[in-house]
């Protein structure tokens, strides 16, 4: 009897301790599953991304959080973690698959390790304007890409855009492919972007977004490619005296969620979150170009760098050198996808 009593007390203590720990750490990353989904006990949705709150992605993530809170009357709380605060480039995808974060918005290039076909958005000069991008996002190309996420327990919710990339470096004005010879550029992810720089006798080195300013400042790399908004909000232009407006490639985002988490949401809440995502996607795409134009003005007005705009003839020289990369990656990306984009011109 005494032994049983002692055992009972011991078990009680263990249960108490476990409950206490659970309350303290929120029962791990999937704490949202434990919530009742009421205003008193809201479902917590962690939305992590790497850019500044002033970026198209940052502004849209916050708008999504605000609208979801309003429309669910506080039953869902989307917590936005910008600027790699919670997870950086290297960790966010793994954290999503583990259920430690619920929504992420990586640049398509960063999906390389999981679904290499997303590198289609990195093919230099493939996307001739943003309308072609939107048609690819919202049509068959986008659907085929999202389908490839399914076996990984990930759902693609939307495509957002940032815009066209341009070059910057700390050595010289870049007007022709020859000017790139021997320079090392920070890239977001491997393969296609590496090949793009190799095609003009330069090199690419992968550096996480959150570490790029330091890499540029310390001269670990000579240059980078990015949108005006990222260059401005991350202050890259302060350590890159020569910028070239080249529009040579795209920087677009895939908004991803964990399948188990998403399907586990109450139906009415999932529907609100889905509809709000569609609406915010349209809003995000309206903002992106204006924010990039504003950033270009800030960069120009800073007096810290010169911005050179390629002429159509100069652009053609880059296209001639870089477009063979499309064929090189046909097997990795899928010829059907590449042809699918070309058919949109
Ligand atoms: C980069 O690494 O340069 C971009 O992917 C950052 C971003 O999310 O826009």
mmCIF file of C-alpha atoms and ligand atoms in Angstrom:
data_model
loop_
_atom_site.group_PDB
_atom_site.id
_atom_site.type_symbol
_atom_site.label_atom_id
_atom_site.label_comp_id
_atom_site.label_asym_id
_atom_site.label_seq_id
_atom_site.Cartn_x
_atom_site.Cartn_y
_atom_site.Cartn_z
ATOM 1 C CA UNK A 1 0.000 0.000 0.000
ATOM 2 C CA UNK A 2 2.688 2.418 1.035
ATOM 3 C CA UNK A 3 4.609 1.666 -2.144
ATOM 4 C CA UNK A 4 1.502 2.334 -4.278
ATOM 5 C CA UNK A 5 0.859 5.605 -2.483
ATOM 6 C CA UNK A 6 4.442 6.711 -3.042
ATOM 7 C CA UNK A 7 4.210 5.725 -6.672
ATOM 8 C CA UNK A 8 0.968 7.725 -6.993
ATOM 9 C CA UNK A 9 2.601 10.820 -5.515
ATOM 10 C CA UNK A 10 5.591 10.343 -7.793
ATOM 11 C CA UNK A 11 3.401 9.984 -10.910
ATOM 12 C CA UNK A 12 1.404 13.028 -9.885
ATOM 13 C CA UNK A 13 4.598 15.037 -9.622
ATOM 14 C CA UNK A 14 5.761 13.873 -13.039
ATOM 15 C CA UNK A 15 2.446 14.886 -14.627
ATOM 16 C CA UNK A 16 2.542 18.262 -12.886
ATOM 17 C CA UNK A 17 6.101 18.827 -14.076
ATOM 18 C CA UNK A 18 5.213 17.880 -17.647
ATOM 19 C CA UNK A 19 2.217 20.230 -17.681
ATOM 20 C CA UNK A 20 4.364 22.993 -16.211
ATOM 21 C CA UNK A 21 7.072 22.481 -18.850
ATOM 22 C CA UNK A 22 4.458 22.441 -21.568
ATOM 23 C CA UNK A 23 3.024 25.754 -20.419
ATOM 24 C CA UNK A 24 6.490 27.258 -20.200
ATOM 25 C CA UNK A 25 7.757 26.256 -23.644
ATOM 26 C CA UNK A 26 4.393 26.109 -25.375
ATOM 27 C CA UNK A 27 4.619 22.342 -26.022
ATOM 28 C CA UNK A 28 7.216 22.815 -28.754
ATOM 29 C CA UNK A 29 6.657 24.310 -32.171
ATOM 30 C CA UNK A 30 3.211 22.900 -32.628
ATOM 31 C CA UNK A 31 1.713 24.825 -29.733
ATOM 32 C CA UNK A 32 -0.925 26.209 -32.130
ATOM 33 C CA UNK A 33 -2.519 22.742 -32.259
ATOM 34 C CA UNK A 34 -3.135 22.897 -28.533
ATOM 35 C CA UNK A 35 -4.973 26.220 -28.679
ATOM 36 C CA UNK A 36 -8.748 26.354 -28.607
ATOM 37 C CA UNK A 37 -8.873 28.934 -31.370
ATOM 38 C CA UNK A 38 -10.839 31.408 -29.295
ATOM 39 C CA UNK A 39 -10.104 35.067 -28.592
ATOM 40 C CA UNK A 40 -8.936 34.005 -25.097
ATOM 41 C CA UNK A 41 -6.806 31.160 -26.414
ATOM 42 C CA UNK A 42 -5.892 32.066 -30.007
ATOM 43 C CA UNK A 43 -4.148 29.828 -32.504
ATOM 44 C CA UNK A 44 -0.618 31.156 -32.843
ATOM 45 C CA UNK A 45 0.753 31.203 -36.375
ATOM 46 C CA UNK A 46 4.451 32.004 -36.641
ATOM 47 C CA UNK A 47 5.344 33.694 -39.942
ATOM 48 C CA UNK A 48 9.084 34.020 -40.380
ATOM 49 C CA UNK A 49 10.968 35.810 -43.150
ATOM 50 C CA UNK A 50 14.358 37.390 -43.768
ATOM 51 C CA UNK A 51 13.728 40.857 -45.182
ATOM 52 C CA UNK A 52 13.015 44.178 -43.536
ATOM 53 C CA UNK A 53 9.482 45.122 -42.404
ATOM 54 C CA UNK A 54 9.664 47.877 -45.089
ATOM 55 C CA UNK A 55 10.137 45.406 -47.925
ATOM 56 C CA UNK A 56 7.230 44.246 -50.132
ATOM 57 C CA UNK A 57 7.363 40.900 -48.335
ATOM 58 C CA UNK A 58 7.622 42.470 -44.868
ATOM 59 C CA UNK A 59 4.728 44.864 -45.462
ATOM 60 C CA UNK A 60 2.535 42.106 -46.887
ATOM 61 C CA UNK A 61 3.301 39.677 -44.058
ATOM 62 C CA UNK A 62 2.229 42.310 -41.533
ATOM 63 C CA UNK A 63 -0.905 43.157 -43.511
ATOM 64 C CA UNK A 64 -1.761 39.456 -43.594
ATOM 65 C CA UNK A 65 -1.333 39.239 -39.816
ATOM 66 C CA UNK A 66 -3.546 42.290 -39.229
ATOM 67 C CA UNK A 67 -6.311 41.162 -41.570
ATOM 68 C CA UNK A 68 -6.372 37.606 -40.229
ATOM 69 C CA UNK A 69 -6.644 38.914 -36.652
ATOM 70 C CA UNK A 70 -9.506 41.208 -37.654
ATOM 71 C CA UNK A 71 -11.400 38.633 -39.697
ATOM 72 C CA UNK A 72 -11.104 35.819 -37.185
ATOM 73 C CA UNK A 73 -11.978 38.260 -34.383
ATOM 74 C CA UNK A 74 -8.779 37.427 -32.588
ATOM 75 C CA UNK A 75 -9.116 33.645 -32.822
ATOM 76 C CA UNK A 76 -5.872 33.525 -34.798
ATOM 77 C CA UNK A 77 -2.752 35.495 -33.985
ATOM 78 C CA UNK A 78 -0.213 35.622 -36.806
ATOM 79 C CA UNK A 79 3.127 36.572 -35.285
ATOM 80 C CA UNK A 80 5.467 38.025 -37.912
ATOM 81 C CA UNK A 81 9.207 37.634 -37.379
ATOM 82 C CA UNK A 82 11.080 39.739 -39.985
ATOM 83 C CA UNK A 83 14.824 40.225 -40.683
ATOM 84 C CA UNK A 84 15.912 36.592 -40.005
ATOM 85 C CA UNK A 85 14.985 37.194 -36.317
ATOM 86 C CA UNK A 86 13.596 33.698 -35.891
ATOM 87 C CA UNK A 87 15.155 31.735 -38.763
ATOM 88 C CA UNK A 88 17.626 32.637 -41.504
ATOM 89 C CA UNK A 89 18.031 31.228 -45.004
ATOM 90 C CA UNK A 90 19.713 28.079 -43.786
ATOM 91 C CA UNK A 91 17.141 27.079 -41.176
ATOM 92 C CA UNK A 92 13.699 28.225 -42.233
ATOM 93 C CA UNK A 93 12.738 25.371 -44.544
ATOM 94 C CA UNK A 94 13.745 22.725 -42.030
ATOM 95 C CA UNK A 95 11.901 24.593 -39.276
ATOM 96 C CA UNK A 96 8.761 24.631 -41.433
ATOM 97 C CA UNK A 97 8.950 20.908 -42.080
ATOM 98 C CA UNK A 98 9.462 20.273 -38.356
ATOM 99 C CA UNK A 99 6.399 22.403 -37.567
ATOM 100 C CA UNK A 100 8.402 24.939 -35.547
ATOM 101 C CA UNK A 101 7.239 27.766 -37.806
ATOM 102 C CA UNK A 102 3.990 27.798 -39.750
ATOM 103 C CA UNK A 103 4.474 30.147 -42.698
ATOM 104 C CA UNK A 104 7.696 31.129 -44.471
ATOM 105 C CA UNK A 105 8.311 33.104 -47.659
ATOM 106 C CA UNK A 106 11.667 32.167 -49.166
ATOM 107 C CA UNK A 107 12.902 33.383 -52.514
ATOM 108 C CA UNK A 108 12.270 30.644 -55.079
ATOM 109 C CA UNK A 109 16.046 30.172 -55.509
ATOM 110 C CA UNK A 110 16.301 28.932 -51.927
ATOM 111 C CA UNK A 111 14.053 25.934 -52.671
ATOM 112 C CA UNK A 112 16.946 24.415 -54.601
ATOM 113 C CA UNK A 113 17.685 21.623 -52.123
ATOM 114 C CA UNK A 114 14.068 20.454 -51.990
ATOM 115 C CA UNK A 115 12.522 21.200 -55.382
ATOM 116 C CA UNK A 116 15.238 22.263 -57.845
ATOM 117 C CA UNK A 117 12.613 23.229 -60.452
ATOM 118 C CA UNK A 118 11.941 26.443 -58.515
ATOM 119 C CA UNK A 119 15.209 27.671 -59.987
ATOM 120 C CA UNK A 120 13.210 28.510 -63.088
ATOM 121 C CA UNK A 121 12.840 31.989 -61.600
ATOM 122 C CA UNK A 122 16.637 32.331 -61.602
ATOM 123 C CA UNK A 123 17.100 31.698 -65.306
ATOM 124 C CA UNK A 124 18.608 34.949 -66.566
ATOM 125 C CA UNK A 125 16.342 37.041 -68.832
ATOM 126 C CA UNK A 126 13.661 34.297 -69.031
ATOM 127 C CA UNK A 127 10.979 36.477 -67.481
ATOM 128 C CA UNK A 128 10.716 39.434 -69.804
ATOM 129 C CA UNK A 129 8.296 41.453 -67.716
ATOM 130 C CA UNK A 130 6.244 41.131 -64.559
ATOM 131 C CA UNK A 131 3.051 40.196 -66.403
ATOM 132 C CA UNK A 132 4.768 37.040 -67.636
ATOM 133 C CA UNK A 133 5.735 36.314 -64.036
ATOM 134 C CA UNK A 134 2.158 36.697 -62.809
ATOM 135 C CA UNK A 135 0.876 34.367 -65.519
ATOM 136 C CA UNK A 136 3.525 31.823 -64.585
ATOM 137 C CA UNK A 137 2.759 32.136 -60.852
ATOM 138 C CA UNK A 138 -0.984 31.806 -61.276
ATOM 139 C CA UNK A 139 -1.109 29.348 -64.171
ATOM 140 C CA UNK A 140 0.168 25.919 -65.045
ATOM 141 C CA UNK A 141 3.816 26.666 -64.227
ATOM 142 C CA UNK A 142 2.954 27.639 -60.668
ATOM 143 C CA UNK A 143 0.644 24.666 -60.212
ATOM 144 C CA UNK A 144 3.283 22.205 -61.410
ATOM 145 C CA UNK A 145 5.802 23.690 -59.001
ATOM 146 C CA UNK A 146 3.422 23.570 -56.046
ATOM 147 C CA UNK A 147 2.609 19.941 -56.844
ATOM 148 C CA UNK A 148 6.285 19.074 -56.343
ATOM 149 C CA UNK A 149 6.077 20.385 -52.768
ATOM 150 C CA UNK A 150 3.413 17.902 -51.702
ATOM 151 C CA UNK A 151 5.671 14.882 -51.021
ATOM 152 C CA UNK A 152 7.647 17.087 -48.612
ATOM 153 C CA UNK A 153 4.644 17.872 -46.430
ATOM 154 C CA UNK A 154 4.524 21.450 -47.663
ATOM 155 C CA UNK A 155 1.704 23.428 -49.265
ATOM 156 C CA UNK A 156 2.385 26.386 -51.546
ATOM 157 C CA UNK A 157 -0.100 29.098 -50.633
ATOM 158 C CA UNK A 158 0.912 31.854 -53.053
ATOM 159 C CA UNK A 159 3.640 33.534 -55.060
ATOM 160 C CA UNK A 160 4.655 37.046 -54.079
ATOM 161 C CA UNK A 161 7.101 39.200 -55.964
ATOM 162 C CA UNK A 162 9.922 41.511 -55.134
ATOM 163 C CA UNK A 163 11.052 42.371 -58.642
ATOM 164 C CA UNK A 164 13.951 42.471 -61.036
ATOM 165 C CA UNK A 165 17.530 42.095 -59.841
ATOM 166 C CA UNK A 166 20.410 44.378 -60.682
ATOM 167 C CA UNK A 167 24.162 44.165 -60.142
ATOM 168 C CA UNK A 168 26.397 45.965 -57.676
ATOM 169 C CA UNK A 169 30.106 45.781 -56.882
ATOM 170 C CA UNK A 170 32.962 47.625 -55.245
ATOM 171 C CA UNK A 171 35.509 47.521 -58.086
ATOM 172 C CA UNK A 172 34.259 49.233 -61.234
ATOM 173 C CA UNK A 173 31.300 50.289 -63.370
ATOM 174 C CA UNK A 174 29.804 47.140 -64.918
ATOM 175 C CA UNK A 175 28.634 47.759 -68.480
ATOM 176 C CA UNK A 176 29.666 44.649 -70.392
ATOM 177 C CA UNK A 177 30.110 40.940 -69.630
ATOM 178 C CA UNK A 178 33.884 41.508 -69.848
ATOM 179 C CA UNK A 179 33.724 43.879 -66.878
ATOM 180 C CA UNK A 180 32.722 40.926 -64.670
ATOM 181 C CA UNK A 181 35.872 38.907 -65.301
ATOM 182 C CA UNK A 182 37.387 37.623 -62.061
ATOM 183 C CA UNK A 183 34.825 39.194 -59.718
ATOM 184 C CA UNK A 184 33.108 37.224 -56.975
ATOM 185 C CA UNK A 185 29.396 37.814 -56.383
ATOM 186 C CA UNK A 186 27.269 36.909 -53.403
ATOM 187 C CA UNK A 187 24.394 34.688 -54.537
ATOM 188 C CA UNK A 188 21.280 33.522 -52.662
ATOM 189 C CA UNK A 189 21.635 29.879 -53.601
ATOM 190 C CA UNK A 190 23.627 27.648 -55.884
ATOM 191 C CA UNK A 191 23.464 26.080 -59.304
ATOM 192 C CA UNK A 192 21.628 28.345 -61.778
ATOM 193 C CA UNK A 193 22.956 31.529 -60.204
ATOM 194 C CA UNK A 194 26.462 30.065 -60.123
ATOM 195 C CA UNK A 195 26.130 29.174 -63.807
ATOM 196 C CA UNK A 196 24.858 32.656 -64.607
ATOM 197 C CA UNK A 197 28.023 34.240 -63.201
ATOM 198 C CA UNK A 198 30.258 31.573 -64.684
ATOM 199 C CA UNK A 199 28.844 32.459 -68.105
ATOM 200 C CA UNK A 200 30.449 35.897 -67.752
ATOM 201 C CA UNK A 201 33.720 34.636 -66.210
ATOM 202 C CA UNK A 202 32.768 35.651 -62.687
ATOM 203 C CA UNK A 203 32.141 33.497 -59.617
ATOM 204 C CA UNK A 204 29.180 33.084 -57.287
ATOM 205 C CA UNK A 205 29.423 32.422 -53.540
ATOM 206 C CA UNK A 206 26.362 31.560 -51.460
ATOM 207 C CA UNK A 207 25.934 33.867 -48.461
ATOM 208 C CA UNK A 208 22.765 33.971 -46.310
ATOM 209 C CA UNK A 209 20.824 37.202 -46.714
ATOM 210 C CA UNK A 210 21.352 38.230 -43.102
ATOM 211 C CA UNK A 211 25.150 37.981 -43.509
ATOM 212 C CA UNK A 212 25.427 39.697 -46.871
ATOM 213 C CA UNK A 213 26.053 43.260 -45.701
ATOM 214 C CA UNK A 214 29.036 42.114 -43.625
ATOM 215 C CA UNK A 215 30.390 39.975 -46.474
ATOM 216 C CA UNK A 216 30.238 42.994 -48.788
ATOM 217 C CA UNK A 217 31.669 45.359 -46.222
ATOM 218 C CA UNK A 218 34.566 43.051 -45.421
ATOM 219 C CA UNK A 219 35.226 42.312 -49.067
ATOM 220 C CA UNK A 220 34.643 38.558 -48.745
ATOM 221 C CA UNK A 221 32.767 39.056 -52.006
ATOM 222 C CA UNK A 222 33.121 41.917 -54.498
ATOM 223 C CA UNK A 223 29.535 42.249 -55.541
ATOM 224 C CA UNK A 224 25.930 41.132 -55.270
ATOM 225 C CA UNK A 225 22.730 41.024 -57.275
ATOM 226 C CA UNK A 226 19.435 42.066 -55.797
ATOM 227 C CA UNK A 227 16.373 44.270 -56.106
ATOM 228 C CA UNK A 228 16.605 47.984 -55.347
ATOM 229 C CA UNK A 229 14.454 47.496 -52.295
ATOM 230 C CA UNK A 230 16.697 44.844 -50.769
ATOM 231 C CA UNK A 231 19.807 46.869 -51.619
ATOM 232 C CA UNK A 232 18.314 49.924 -49.963
ATOM 233 C CA UNK A 233 16.696 48.391 -46.873
ATOM 234 C CA UNK A 234 19.804 46.278 -46.166
ATOM 235 C CA UNK A 235 22.143 49.222 -46.948
ATOM 236 C CA UNK A 236 24.141 47.205 -49.484
ATOM 237 C CA UNK A 237 24.478 50.361 -51.582
ATOM 238 C CA UNK A 238 26.554 51.975 -48.844
ATOM 239 C CA UNK A 239 29.354 49.477 -49.492
ATOM 240 C CA UNK A 240 28.794 48.982 -53.251
ATOM 241 C CA UNK A 241 29.828 52.165 -55.059
ATOM 242 C CA UNK A 242 28.944 50.843 -58.535
ATOM 243 C CA UNK A 243 25.411 49.693 -59.283
ATOM 244 C CA UNK A 244 24.132 48.621 -62.701
ATOM 245 C CA UNK A 245 20.451 48.631 -63.608
ATOM 246 C CA UNK A 246 20.318 45.379 -65.567
ATOM 247 C CA UNK A 247 16.927 43.711 -64.964
ATOM 248 C CA UNK A 248 18.714 40.437 -65.688
ATOM 249 C CA UNK A 249 16.845 38.160 -63.291
ATOM 250 C CA UNK A 250 13.927 37.841 -60.932
ATOM 251 C CA UNK A 251 13.501 37.705 -57.190
ATOM 252 C CA UNK A 252 10.161 36.142 -56.309
ATOM 253 C CA UNK A 253 8.781 34.407 -53.268
ATOM 254 C CA UNK A 254 6.918 31.214 -52.532
ATOM 255 C CA UNK A 255 4.651 31.418 -49.518
ATOM 256 C CA UNK A 256 4.743 28.044 -47.824
ATOM 257 C CA UNK A 257 2.985 26.322 -44.983
ATOM 258 C CA UNK A 258 3.273 22.955 -43.265
ATOM 259 C CA UNK A 259 0.622 20.552 -44.587
ATOM 260 C CA UNK A 260 -0.160 18.927 -41.215
ATOM 261 C CA UNK A 261 -0.548 22.312 -39.562
ATOM 262 C CA UNK A 262 -2.694 23.774 -42.345
ATOM 263 C CA UNK A 263 -5.009 20.798 -42.649
ATOM 264 C CA UNK A 264 -5.342 20.664 -38.872
ATOM 265 C CA UNK A 265 -6.846 24.170 -38.703
ATOM 266 C CA UNK A 266 -10.596 24.465 -38.128
ATOM 267 C CA UNK A 267 -12.287 24.670 -41.557
ATOM 268 C CA UNK A 268 -13.728 28.159 -41.101
ATOM 269 C CA UNK A 269 -10.364 29.526 -39.988
ATOM 270 C CA UNK A 270 -8.492 27.875 -42.843
ATOM 271 C CA UNK A 271 -10.953 29.412 -45.266
ATOM 272 C CA UNK A 272 -10.461 32.902 -43.855
ATOM 273 C CA UNK A 273 -6.678 32.486 -43.926
ATOM 274 C CA UNK A 274 -6.790 31.221 -47.483
ATOM 275 C CA UNK A 275 -9.017 34.019 -48.780
ATOM 276 C CA UNK A 276 -6.963 36.622 -46.947
ATOM 277 C CA UNK A 277 -3.796 35.201 -48.483
ATOM 278 C CA UNK A 278 -5.288 35.641 -51.970
ATOM 279 C CA UNK A 279 -6.264 39.219 -51.235
ATOM 280 C CA UNK A 280 -2.894 40.102 -49.689
ATOM 281 C CA UNK A 281 -1.126 38.503 -52.656
ATOM 282 C CA UNK A 282 -2.846 40.942 -55.027
ATOM 283 C CA UNK A 283 -1.970 43.811 -52.674
ATOM 284 C CA UNK A 284 1.663 42.703 -52.365
ATOM 285 C CA UNK A 285 2.090 42.652 -56.126
ATOM 286 C CA UNK A 286 0.686 46.185 -56.350
ATOM 287 C CA UNK A 287 3.195 47.448 -53.781
ATOM 288 C CA UNK A 288 6.367 45.805 -54.996
ATOM 289 C CA UNK A 289 7.230 47.965 -57.979
ATOM 290 C CA UNK A 290 6.431 51.223 -56.196
ATOM 291 C CA UNK A 291 8.598 50.233 -53.218
ATOM 292 C CA UNK A 292 11.483 49.310 -55.533
ATOM 293 C CA UNK A 293 11.199 52.620 -57.404
ATOM 294 C CA UNK A 294 11.194 54.493 -54.114
ATOM 295 C CA UNK A 295 14.293 52.587 -52.987
ATOM 296 C CA UNK A 296 16.094 53.446 -56.238
ATOM 297 C CA UNK A 297 15.410 57.127 -55.602
ATOM 298 C CA UNK A 298 16.779 56.822 -52.053
ATOM 299 C CA UNK A 299 19.896 55.056 -53.361
ATOM 300 C CA UNK A 300 20.468 57.697 -56.055
ATOM 301 C CA UNK A 301 19.905 60.554 -53.624
ATOM 302 C CA UNK A 302 22.359 59.090 -51.092
ATOM 303 C CA UNK A 303 25.378 60.128 -53.144
ATOM 304 C CA UNK A 304 27.123 56.957 -51.971
ATOM 305 C CA UNK A 305 27.157 55.203 -55.325
ATOM 306 C CA UNK A 306 26.624 55.665 -59.018
ATOM 307 C CA UNK A 307 23.831 53.870 -60.848
ATOM 308 C CA UNK A 308 24.549 52.959 -64.446
ATOM 309 C CA UNK A 309 21.635 51.920 -66.687
ATOM 310 C CA UNK A 310 22.433 49.355 -69.395
ATOM 311 C CA UNK A 311 21.466 50.358 -72.938
ATOM 312 C CA UNK A 312 19.434 47.820 -74.998
ATOM 313 C CA UNK A 313 22.632 46.907 -76.923
ATOM 314 C CA UNK A 314 24.552 46.324 -73.708
ATOM 315 C CA UNK A 315 21.684 44.236 -72.350
ATOM 316 C CA UNK A 316 21.801 42.119 -75.513
ATOM 317 C CA UNK A 317 25.465 41.278 -74.855
ATOM 318 C CA UNK A 318 24.488 39.855 -71.435
ATOM 319 C CA UNK A 319 21.572 37.923 -72.900
ATOM 320 C CA UNK A 320 23.834 36.318 -75.496
ATOM 321 C CA UNK A 321 26.242 35.139 -72.820
ATOM 322 C CA UNK A 322 23.712 34.069 -70.226
ATOM 323 C CA UNK A 323 20.829 32.507 -72.112
ATOM 324 C CA UNK A 324 22.693 29.231 -72.811
ATOM 325 C CA UNK A 325 22.166 28.590 -69.082
ATOM 326 C CA UNK A 326 18.502 27.828 -69.872
ATOM 327 C CA UNK A 327 19.453 24.776 -71.873
ATOM 328 C CA UNK A 328 22.051 23.701 -69.351
ATOM 329 C CA UNK A 329 19.302 23.412 -66.723
ATOM 330 C CA UNK A 330 16.546 21.980 -68.893
ATOM 331 C CA UNK A 331 16.759 18.558 -67.247
ATOM 332 C CA UNK A 332 16.947 19.920 -63.715
ATOM 333 C CA UNK A 333 14.056 22.353 -64.087
ATOM 334 C CA UNK A 334 11.970 20.638 -66.748
ATOM 335 C CA UNK A 335 11.775 21.649 -70.398
ATOM 336 C CA UNK A 336 7.984 21.749 -70.127
ATOM 337 C CA UNK A 337 8.210 24.442 -67.453
ATOM 338 C CA UNK A 338 10.726 26.545 -69.389
ATOM 339 C CA UNK A 339 8.655 26.234 -72.566
ATOM 340 C CA UNK A 340 5.590 27.043 -70.501
ATOM 341 C CA UNK A 341 7.103 30.409 -69.567
ATOM 342 C CA UNK A 342 8.277 31.126 -73.123
ATOM 343 C CA UNK A 343 4.758 30.462 -74.407
ATOM 344 C CA UNK A 344 3.537 33.378 -72.289
ATOM 345 C CA UNK A 345 5.491 36.031 -74.261
HETATM 346 C C1 LIG B 1 18.263 37.360 -50.875
HETATM 347 O O1 LIG B 1 18.767 36.443 -50.211
HETATM 348 O O2 LIG B 1 18.923 38.224 -51.429
HETATM 349 C C2 LIG B 1 16.760 37.427 -50.970
HETATM 350 O O3 LIG B 1 16.285 36.126 -51.145
HETATM 351 C C3 LIG B 1 16.180 38.035 -49.748
HETATM 352 C C4 LIG B 1 14.693 38.130 -49.843
HETATM 353 O O4 LIG B 1 14.031 37.351 -49.185
HETATM 354 O O5 LIG B 1 14.228 39.005 -50.595
#
